[in-house]
Amino acid sequence: MVDTGSPHPDKTDIEAYILSEYIPAKPLSSNLEVSFTGEEQASSETCAQLRCGDFLKFPFARSDSHRPTPAAIKGSKVLVAADKATGTKRVVELVLESSFDYQPGDTIAVVPSNSPEVVDALLTRLNLKDKADAIFNLKLVLNCAKKNAKVPAHIPPTTTPREILTHCLALGSVPQKQFLSALAGFTSNDRERSFLAGLSSKQATDHYNSLILEQGLSFSDILDLCASCKPTLAFLAEHLPRLMPRPYSIANSPLDSGVQELRIIYSQLSHKPGVTTSMLEAKVQQADKQPAKVVIYPRLSNSFRYTEQDLSSNQILIAVGTGLAPFLGFLEHKEQVLKQQLHQDRGQSWLYVGAKTQEALLKRDQLLAWQQSTVLSRLRTCYSRGDVPCYVQTLLEEDADELVELLLKPETVLYVCADGAKISQSIANGLGVCLQKALHLNEEEALRRLKELKTQGKYREDVWL
Ligand SMILES: Cc1cc2nc3c(=O)[nH]c(=O)nc-3n(C[C@H](O)[C@H](O)[C@H](O)COP(=O)(O)OP(=O)(O)OC[C@H]3O[C@@H](n4cnc5c(N)ncnc54)[C@H](O)[C@@H]3O)c2cc1C
């Protein structure tokens, strides 16, 4: 993920984006209605998506027997403190109870919820404060004209305004033009209405691209900018996307303790933190005072994992930032397996890792200890902030000959984990340069070779977008 430097909504001057002539996009239609039953439901932390039945699929869920379940937070630790001067993000390690088997490199999904403050503000805006916990059904309007209109699968059959705004709807989603045009219809202030309607038009494509696509202005930001915009709950339920689970890499070995638990490591933006990381932060604070749980499920495994069978093979591990998380699991597992099987053949593990500063390098002491022991055969670190900025691809290029020699051995696999597609691309370019240098290839041949390595499963990537 790349910090896009989203604008402060309150600093965006909507006047600058109002066009004098435009044709608004066709607005999305409203095909659903809310029917309150007259009963109330106590507000609950249980994820409402779990009440949607088997129709609602959870992406990449390992199997139906692994439905999302609340897992207790058993501990947490700040690994890196946020630092404005270097743009370093706060990084936290979370220990969660686990009820399923896993291997290092596997991922879990965390089912997020929107923050109570954001939900309360929206309930007030929609004039639903008094009905926040009133039960309603969502149904098609009588004589619905739209053929394929339906109640979304991620809304439970009976629910409350607070519940769907908290657990079901992505309030931070990026609005499409037709959605903006419909929002204009719910806006009473002339300037705000012109802003929204104009932004939805073909004539405002440049504005839409810069505000929405590049700066990432979300539905929540739009509401902050347009105080008089008051859409209906039925419209939001029909057209806001589902609040989706987010993947996190398991950062430990299942052998590291006798009890069933797992660790994840997350980083948090200082400005405009995301929905899941904000929720995790709130839960961590809560866990200090009372038991707190996070809804999780195991995701399908893929080849980005390290198991006992890999002990005799070689790994070249390349990580940037929090992307080190899965490799901490790989290396801890190797250490644990080595303890159990003293005489077994062991391969080499090389780790290349980049961070903003030395302080931002996750578990530096542990990495150094692994370097001292036989777990890591090579540890190369670099820092992108400071007097002499250095990036991971520079380290790779410095080691080109030895790196390529190890990589081309049949029992070697190279793994890359970076929190951003751009970083992964820079690393791929660096590896291309290594192949050019070591094998005397031209750029095109090196690219072809990299592709082959990927197809052969010798070059495995985990890209966090
Ligand atoms: C296979 C896989 C494994 C992953 N493993 C991890 C992991 O182990 N640890 C981890 O921290 N993340 C991991 N991620 C990313 C994670 O799933 C979330 O995308 C991330 O935590 C932000 O979620 P959010 O809901 O808080 O942000 P959202 O509400 O989805 O974010 C809104 C916007 O802010 C940006 N954003 C939010 N938080 C950050 C951040 N910390 N850094 C940069 N940009 C941000 C997002 O890119 C987005 O543009 C993984 C992703 C994948 C695909």
Short mmCIF file of C-alpha atoms and ligand atoms in Angstrom, two decimals, residues 1-4 6 89-91 107-108 112 172 216 243-251 264-269 271-280 299 302 322-323 325-326 417 419 462-465, ligand 1:
data_model
loop_
_atom_site.label_atom_id
_atom_site.label_comp_id
_atom_site.label_asym_id
_atom_site.label_seq_id
_atom_site.Cartn_x
_atom_site.Cartn_y
_atom_site.Cartn_z
CA MET A 1 0.00 0.00 0.00
CA VAL A 2 1.15 3.44 -0.81
CA ASP A 3 0.26 6.37 1.37
CA THR A 4 -1.57 8.48 -1.20
CA SER A 6 -5.31 11.95 0.93
CA LYS A 89 4.05 4.45 10.64
CA ARG A 90 3.12 3.01 14.03
CA VAL A 91 3.44 -0.78 13.94
CA THR A 107 -3.03 -15.32 6.09
CA ILE A 108 -6.11 -14.64 8.16
CA PRO A 112 -13.73 -4.96 10.27
CA GLY A 172 -14.82 4.67 3.20
CA GLY A 216 -8.87 8.97 -2.70
CA LEU A 243 -17.52 -3.76 4.18
CA MET A 244 -14.94 -6.36 3.17
CA PRO A 245 -12.62 -8.45 5.36
CA ARG A 246 -8.91 -7.51 5.14
CA PRO A 247 -6.06 -10.04 4.92
CA TYR A 248 -3.16 -10.10 7.42
CA SER A 249 -0.12 -12.37 7.31
CA ILE A 250 0.53 -14.71 10.18
CA ALA A 251 3.84 -13.59 11.66
CA ILE A 264 -0.26 -10.57 13.20
CA ILE A 265 1.56 -7.29 12.70
CA TYR A 266 -0.20 -4.21 11.35
CA SER A 267 0.95 -0.72 10.50
CA GLN A 268 -1.25 2.32 10.90
CA LEU A 269 -1.33 5.56 8.95
CA HIS A 271 -3.26 10.70 9.07
CA LYS A 272 -6.61 9.18 8.07
CA PRO A 273 -5.94 5.64 9.34
CA GLY A 274 -7.92 2.89 7.61
CA VAL A 275 -11.07 1.25 8.91
CA THR A 276 -9.60 -2.09 10.01
CA THR A 277 -6.42 -0.73 11.54
CA SER A 278 -8.49 1.89 13.43
CA MET A 279 -10.73 -0.88 14.72
CA LEU A 280 -7.73 -2.97 15.77
CA ARG A 299 -7.80 -17.78 4.33
CA ASN A 302 -1.07 -20.71 -1.29
CA THR A 322 5.71 -4.42 7.53
CA GLY A 323 6.23 -6.86 4.65
CA ALA A 325 5.78 -9.99 8.96
CA PRO A 326 5.42 -13.36 7.15
CA CYS A 417 6.69 -9.29 0.45
CA ASP A 419 3.33 -3.28 1.22
CA ASP A 462 2.85 -11.32 -1.66
CA VAL A 463 1.73 -7.84 -2.61
CA TRP A 464 -0.39 -5.89 -0.11
CA LEU A 465 -2.49 -3.40 -2.01
C1 LIG B 1 -2.23 -11.01 1.21
C2 LIG B 1 -2.20 -9.76 2.06
C3 LIG B 1 -1.58 -9.79 3.30
C4 LIG B 1 -1.53 -8.64 4.09
N1 LIG B 1 -0.89 -8.67 5.29
C5 LIG B 1 -0.79 -7.55 6.04
C6 LIG B 1 -0.07 -7.54 7.27
O1 LIG B 1 0.45 -8.58 7.72
N2 LIG B 1 0.02 -6.37 7.95
C7 LIG B 1 -0.55 -5.21 7.48
O2 LIG B 1 -0.41 -4.16 8.14
N3 LIG B 1 -1.25 -5.20 6.33
C8 LIG B 1 -1.39 -6.32 5.62
N4 LIG B 1 -2.10 -6.30 4.45
C9 LIG B 1 -2.86 -5.08 4.13
C10 LIG B 1 -4.19 -5.11 4.93
O3 LIG B 1 -5.02 -6.14 4.41
C11 LIG B 1 -4.98 -3.80 4.86
O4 LIG B 1 -5.10 -3.40 3.53
C12 LIG B 1 -4.35 -2.67 5.66
O5 LIG B 1 -4.15 -3.02 7.01
C13 LIG B 1 -5.24 -1.41 5.64
O6 LIG B 1 -6.53 -1.78 6.02
P1 LIG B 1 -7.58 -0.73 6.58
O7 LIG B 1 -8.93 -1.37 6.50
O8 LIG B 1 -7.13 -0.21 7.90
O9 LIG B 1 -7.47 0.44 5.55
P2 LIG B 1 -8.60 0.93 4.49
O10 LIG B 1 -9.74 1.54 5.21
O11 LIG B 1 -8.89 -0.18 3.56
O12 LIG B 1 -7.70 2.03 3.80
C14 LIG B 1 -8.09 3.18 3.20
C15 LIG B 1 -6.90 3.70 2.39
O13 LIG B 1 -5.78 3.97 3.21
C16 LIG B 1 -4.64 3.20 2.82
N5 LIG B 1 -4.02 2.64 4.04
C17 LIG B 1 -4.66 2.28 5.17
N6 LIG B 1 -3.76 1.82 6.08
C18 LIG B 1 -2.55 1.89 5.50
C19 LIG B 1 -1.23 1.57 5.92
N7 LIG B 1 -0.98 1.06 7.13
N8 LIG B 1 -0.21 1.80 5.06
C20 LIG B 1 -0.43 2.32 3.83
N9 LIG B 1 -1.66 2.64 3.37
C21 LIG B 1 -2.71 2.44 4.18
C22 LIG B 1 -5.19 2.08 1.96
O14 LIG B 1 -4.28 1.67 0.97
C23 LIG B 1 -6.40 2.71 1.35
O15 LIG B 1 -6.04 3.43 0.21
C24 LIG B 1 -2.15 -7.44 3.65
C25 LIG B 1 -2.79 -7.42 2.41
C26 LIG B 1 -2.80 -8.56 1.62
C27 LIG B 1 -3.49 -8.49 0.28
#
